[in-house]
CSV table of C-alpha atoms in Angstrom, one decimal:
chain,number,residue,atom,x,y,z
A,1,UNK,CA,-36.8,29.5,103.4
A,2,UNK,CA,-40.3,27.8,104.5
A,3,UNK,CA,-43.0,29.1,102.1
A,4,UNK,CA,-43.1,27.9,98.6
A,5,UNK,CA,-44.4,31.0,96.4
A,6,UNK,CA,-41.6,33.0,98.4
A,7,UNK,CA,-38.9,30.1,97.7
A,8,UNK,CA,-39.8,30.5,94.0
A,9,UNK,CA,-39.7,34.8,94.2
A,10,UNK,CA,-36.3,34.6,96.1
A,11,UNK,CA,-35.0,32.0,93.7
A,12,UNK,CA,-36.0,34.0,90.8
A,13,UNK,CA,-33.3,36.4,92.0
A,14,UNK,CA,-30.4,34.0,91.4
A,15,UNK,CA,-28.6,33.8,94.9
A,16,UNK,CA,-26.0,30.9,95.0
A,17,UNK,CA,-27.6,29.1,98.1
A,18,UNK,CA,-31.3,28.4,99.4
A,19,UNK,CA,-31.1,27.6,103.1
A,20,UNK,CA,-33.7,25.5,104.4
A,21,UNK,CA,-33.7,24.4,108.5
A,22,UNK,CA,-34.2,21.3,109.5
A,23,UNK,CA,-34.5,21.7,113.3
A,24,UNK,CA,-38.0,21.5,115.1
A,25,UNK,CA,-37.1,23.7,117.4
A,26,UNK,CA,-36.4,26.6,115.3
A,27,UNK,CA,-39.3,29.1,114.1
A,28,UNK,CA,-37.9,28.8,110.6
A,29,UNK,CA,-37.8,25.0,110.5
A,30,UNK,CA,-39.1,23.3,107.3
A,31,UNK,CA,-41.4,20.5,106.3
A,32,UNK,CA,-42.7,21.2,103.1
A,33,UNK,CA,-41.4,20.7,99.8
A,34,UNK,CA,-38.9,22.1,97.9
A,35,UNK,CA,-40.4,23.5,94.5
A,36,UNK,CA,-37.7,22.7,91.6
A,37,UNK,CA,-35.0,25.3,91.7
A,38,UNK,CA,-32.6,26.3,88.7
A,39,UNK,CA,-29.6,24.1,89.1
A,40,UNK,CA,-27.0,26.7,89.9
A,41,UNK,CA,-29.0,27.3,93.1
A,42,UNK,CA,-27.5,25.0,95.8
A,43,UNK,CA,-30.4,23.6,98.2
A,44,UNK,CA,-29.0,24.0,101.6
A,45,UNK,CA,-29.7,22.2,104.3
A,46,UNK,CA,-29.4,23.8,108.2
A,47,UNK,CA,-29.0,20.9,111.1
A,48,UNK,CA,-28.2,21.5,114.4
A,49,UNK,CA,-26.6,18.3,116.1
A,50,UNK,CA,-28.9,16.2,114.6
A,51,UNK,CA,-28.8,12.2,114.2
A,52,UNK,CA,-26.4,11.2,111.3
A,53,UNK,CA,-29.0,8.6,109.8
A,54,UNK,CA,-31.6,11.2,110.4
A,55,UNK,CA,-29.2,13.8,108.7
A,56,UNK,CA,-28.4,11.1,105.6
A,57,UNK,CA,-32.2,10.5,105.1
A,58,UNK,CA,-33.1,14.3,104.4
A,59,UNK,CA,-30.2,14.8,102.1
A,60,UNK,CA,-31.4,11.9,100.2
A,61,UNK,CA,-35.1,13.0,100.6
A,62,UNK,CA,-34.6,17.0,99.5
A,63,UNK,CA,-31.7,16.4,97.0
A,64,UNK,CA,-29.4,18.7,99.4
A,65,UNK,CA,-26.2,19.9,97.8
A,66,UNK,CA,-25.1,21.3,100.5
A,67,UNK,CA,-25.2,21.0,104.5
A,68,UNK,CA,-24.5,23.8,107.3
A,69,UNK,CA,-24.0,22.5,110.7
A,70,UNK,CA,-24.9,24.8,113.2
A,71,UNK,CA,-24.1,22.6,116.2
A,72,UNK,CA,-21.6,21.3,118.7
A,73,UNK,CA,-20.9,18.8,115.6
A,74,UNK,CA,-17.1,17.7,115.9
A,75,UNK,CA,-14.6,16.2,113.3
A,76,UNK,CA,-15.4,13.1,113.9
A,77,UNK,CA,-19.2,13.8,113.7
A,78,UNK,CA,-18.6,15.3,110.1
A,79,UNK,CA,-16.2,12.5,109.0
A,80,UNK,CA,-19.0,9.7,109.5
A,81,UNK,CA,-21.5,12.0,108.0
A,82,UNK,CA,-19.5,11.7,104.8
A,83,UNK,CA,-18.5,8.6,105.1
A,84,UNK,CA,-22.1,8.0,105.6
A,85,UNK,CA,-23.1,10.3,102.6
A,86,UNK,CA,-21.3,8.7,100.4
A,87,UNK,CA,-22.3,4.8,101.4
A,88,UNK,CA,-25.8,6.3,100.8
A,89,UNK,CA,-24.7,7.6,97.3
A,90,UNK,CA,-23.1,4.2,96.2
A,91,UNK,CA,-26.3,2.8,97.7
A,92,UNK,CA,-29.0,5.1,95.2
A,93,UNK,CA,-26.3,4.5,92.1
A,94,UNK,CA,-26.4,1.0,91.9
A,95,UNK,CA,-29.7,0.6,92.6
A,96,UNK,CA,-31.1,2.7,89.8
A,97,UNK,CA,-28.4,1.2,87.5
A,98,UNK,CA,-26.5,4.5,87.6
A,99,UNK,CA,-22.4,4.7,87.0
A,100,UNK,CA,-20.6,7.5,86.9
A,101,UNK,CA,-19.3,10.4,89.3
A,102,UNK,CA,-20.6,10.4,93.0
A,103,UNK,CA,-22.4,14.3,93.7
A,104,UNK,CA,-20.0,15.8,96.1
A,105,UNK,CA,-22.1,17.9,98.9
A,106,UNK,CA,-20.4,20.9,100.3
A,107,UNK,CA,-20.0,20.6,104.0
A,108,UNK,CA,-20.2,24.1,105.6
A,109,UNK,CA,-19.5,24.5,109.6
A,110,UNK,CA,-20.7,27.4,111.7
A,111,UNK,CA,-19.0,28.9,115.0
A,112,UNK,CA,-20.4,31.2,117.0
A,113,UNK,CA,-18.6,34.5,117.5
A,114,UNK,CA,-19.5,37.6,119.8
A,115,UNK,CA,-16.6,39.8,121.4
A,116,UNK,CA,-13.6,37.4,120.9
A,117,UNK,CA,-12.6,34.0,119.1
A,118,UNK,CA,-9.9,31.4,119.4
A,119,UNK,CA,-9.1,30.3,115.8
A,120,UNK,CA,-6.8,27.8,116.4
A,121,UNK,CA,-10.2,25.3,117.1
A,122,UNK,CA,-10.9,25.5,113.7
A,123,UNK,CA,-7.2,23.4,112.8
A,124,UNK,CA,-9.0,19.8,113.1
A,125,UNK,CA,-11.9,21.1,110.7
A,126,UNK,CA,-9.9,22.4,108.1
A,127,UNK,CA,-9.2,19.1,106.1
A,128,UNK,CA,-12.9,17.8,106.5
A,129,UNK,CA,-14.9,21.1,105.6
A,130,UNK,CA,-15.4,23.3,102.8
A,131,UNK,CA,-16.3,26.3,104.3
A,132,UNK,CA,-16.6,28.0,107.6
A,133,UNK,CA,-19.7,30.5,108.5
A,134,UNK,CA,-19.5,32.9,110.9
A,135,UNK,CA,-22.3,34.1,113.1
A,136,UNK,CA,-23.4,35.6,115.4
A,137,UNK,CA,-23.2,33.5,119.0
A,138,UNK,CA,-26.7,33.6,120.3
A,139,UNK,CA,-29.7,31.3,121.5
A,140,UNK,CA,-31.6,31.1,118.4
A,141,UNK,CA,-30.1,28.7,116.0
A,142,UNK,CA,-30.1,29.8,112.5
A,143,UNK,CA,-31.2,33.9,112.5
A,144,UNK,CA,-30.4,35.7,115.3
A,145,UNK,CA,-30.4,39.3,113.5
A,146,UNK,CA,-27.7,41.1,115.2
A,147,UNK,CA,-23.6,41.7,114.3
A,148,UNK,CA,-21.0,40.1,116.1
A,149,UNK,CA,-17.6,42.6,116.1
A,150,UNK,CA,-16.5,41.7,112.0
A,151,UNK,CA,-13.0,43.3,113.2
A,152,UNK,CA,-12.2,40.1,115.0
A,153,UNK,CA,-11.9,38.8,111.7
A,154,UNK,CA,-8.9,40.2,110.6
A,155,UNK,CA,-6.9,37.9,112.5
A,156,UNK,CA,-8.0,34.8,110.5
A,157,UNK,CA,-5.1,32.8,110.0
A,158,UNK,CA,-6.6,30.7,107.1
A,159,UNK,CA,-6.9,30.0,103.5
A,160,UNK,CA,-10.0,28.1,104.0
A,161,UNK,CA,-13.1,30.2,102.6
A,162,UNK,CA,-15.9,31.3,104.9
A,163,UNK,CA,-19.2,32.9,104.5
A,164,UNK,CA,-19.9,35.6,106.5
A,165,UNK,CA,-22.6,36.1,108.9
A,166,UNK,CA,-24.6,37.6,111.7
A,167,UNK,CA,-27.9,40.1,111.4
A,168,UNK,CA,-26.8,41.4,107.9
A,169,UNK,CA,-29.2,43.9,106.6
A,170,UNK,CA,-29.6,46.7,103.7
A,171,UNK,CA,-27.4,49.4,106.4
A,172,UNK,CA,-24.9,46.9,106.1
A,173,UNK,CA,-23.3,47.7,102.5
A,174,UNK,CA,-20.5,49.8,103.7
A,175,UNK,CA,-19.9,47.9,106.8
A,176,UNK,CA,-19.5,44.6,103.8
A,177,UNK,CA,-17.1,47.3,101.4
A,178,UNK,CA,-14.9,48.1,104.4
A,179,UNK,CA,-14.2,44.5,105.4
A,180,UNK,CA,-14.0,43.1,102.2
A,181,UNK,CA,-10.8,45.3,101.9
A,182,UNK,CA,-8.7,43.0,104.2
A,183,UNK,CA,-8.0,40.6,102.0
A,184,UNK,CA,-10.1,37.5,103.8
A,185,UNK,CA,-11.3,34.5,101.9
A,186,UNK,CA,-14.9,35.4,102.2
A,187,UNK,CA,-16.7,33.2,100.1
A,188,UNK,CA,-20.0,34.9,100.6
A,189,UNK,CA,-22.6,36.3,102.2
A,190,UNK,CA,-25.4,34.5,104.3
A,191,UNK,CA,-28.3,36.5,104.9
A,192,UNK,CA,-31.4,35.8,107.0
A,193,UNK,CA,-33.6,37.5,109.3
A,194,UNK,CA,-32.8,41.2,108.5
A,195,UNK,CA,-34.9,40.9,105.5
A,196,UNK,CA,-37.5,38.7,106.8
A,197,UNK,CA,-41.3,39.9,107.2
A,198,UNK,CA,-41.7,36.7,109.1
A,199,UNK,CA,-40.2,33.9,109.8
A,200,UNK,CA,-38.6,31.8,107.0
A,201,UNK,CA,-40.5,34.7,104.8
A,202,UNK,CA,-38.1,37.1,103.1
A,203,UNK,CA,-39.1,40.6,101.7
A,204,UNK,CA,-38.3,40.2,98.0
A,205,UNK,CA,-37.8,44.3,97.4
A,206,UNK,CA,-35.4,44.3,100.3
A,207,UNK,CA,-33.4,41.5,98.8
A,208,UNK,CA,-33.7,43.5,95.2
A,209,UNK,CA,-32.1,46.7,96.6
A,210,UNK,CA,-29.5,44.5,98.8
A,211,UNK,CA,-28.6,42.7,95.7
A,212,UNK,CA,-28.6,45.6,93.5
A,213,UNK,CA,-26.4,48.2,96.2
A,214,UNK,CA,-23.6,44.9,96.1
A,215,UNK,CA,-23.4,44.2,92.8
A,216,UNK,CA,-21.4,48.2,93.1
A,217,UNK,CA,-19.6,47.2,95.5
């Protein structure tokens, strides 16, 4: 998301995630500010191997909730990040007198996938994430609007939840039914550019009818 009337029209529709990038090299990437959002609404933030301290500063900044890394970012990477996080968190609660329960901010980690995967990579991530993504592997970072071969999939050895991925459009509805039959813990769906008129501008009609044909499913 980049634009703030459109942030407000596609949040009126009630997805569980907003996705904002934070990457100056992207076409998408974001430096506005966030209008107020209804509170089930999870404001995501996109980083691509960025600084930890620079990472730390936005979450405060934007209120994040959650964080996709769409990097090389390793284990060790995402374990100081919450370590970090949470320093930060102590930090903000005892400065504004606060007690109580630290926010917990969903870590999400993206791999690239295209005609094949190796699974077993994902073993170190599994006790320091809380969801995988699966895109599309490609140069742009965050939307590049094409599929990667969803029947890889099925050999996902995991419990761990993922969202799924990868130039997902309205002709996609079957293509979701079918693989939703398997039995994977797909947590959800993360849409982008196939419903963009723009970049970082989504087509709210599109997003009705893509809503509206899954809620069937």
């Amino acid at each position: 998301m980049k634009f703030t009337k459109n942030i407000q029209q596609v949040a009126a529709l009630q997805p569980d995630y907003l996705g904002f990038i934070f990457y100056g090299k992207s076409k998408r990437n974001f430096e506005g500010i966030i209008p107020e959002l209804p509170k089930n609404i999870k404001k995501t933030g996109v980083f691509v191997n960025e600084y930890i301290e620079i990472l730390v500063s936005l979450v405060e900044e934007y209120q994040l909730e959650a964080i996709q890394l769409h990097g090389e970012e390793s284990v060790e990477y995402i374990k100081e990040l919450k370590s970090q996080i949470e320093l930060s968190q102590e930090l903000y609660q005892n400065e504004n007198f606060k007690l109580g329960k630290k926010t917990a901010i969903e870590i999400i980690k993206v791999f690239g996938i295209k005609d094949h995967f190796d699974f077993e990579i994902l073993n170190s991530y599994l006790d320091d994430v809380d969801y995988f993504l699966f895109d599309t592997k490609g140069d742009e970072k965050g939307g590049n609007g094409i599929h990667f071969n969803w029947q890889i999939l099925k050999n996902y050895p995991f419990s761990k939840p993922f969202f799924l991925s990868g130039g997902i459009g309205l002709d996609d509805v079957e293509k979701v039914q079918e693989i939703l039959k398997h039995s994977l813990p797909i947590y959800g769906l993360d849409v982008n550019s196939k419903f963009e008129m723009e970049p970082g501008k989504k087509n709210i009609e599109a997003l009705k009818k893509f809503k509206n044909e899954l809620s069937n499913i």
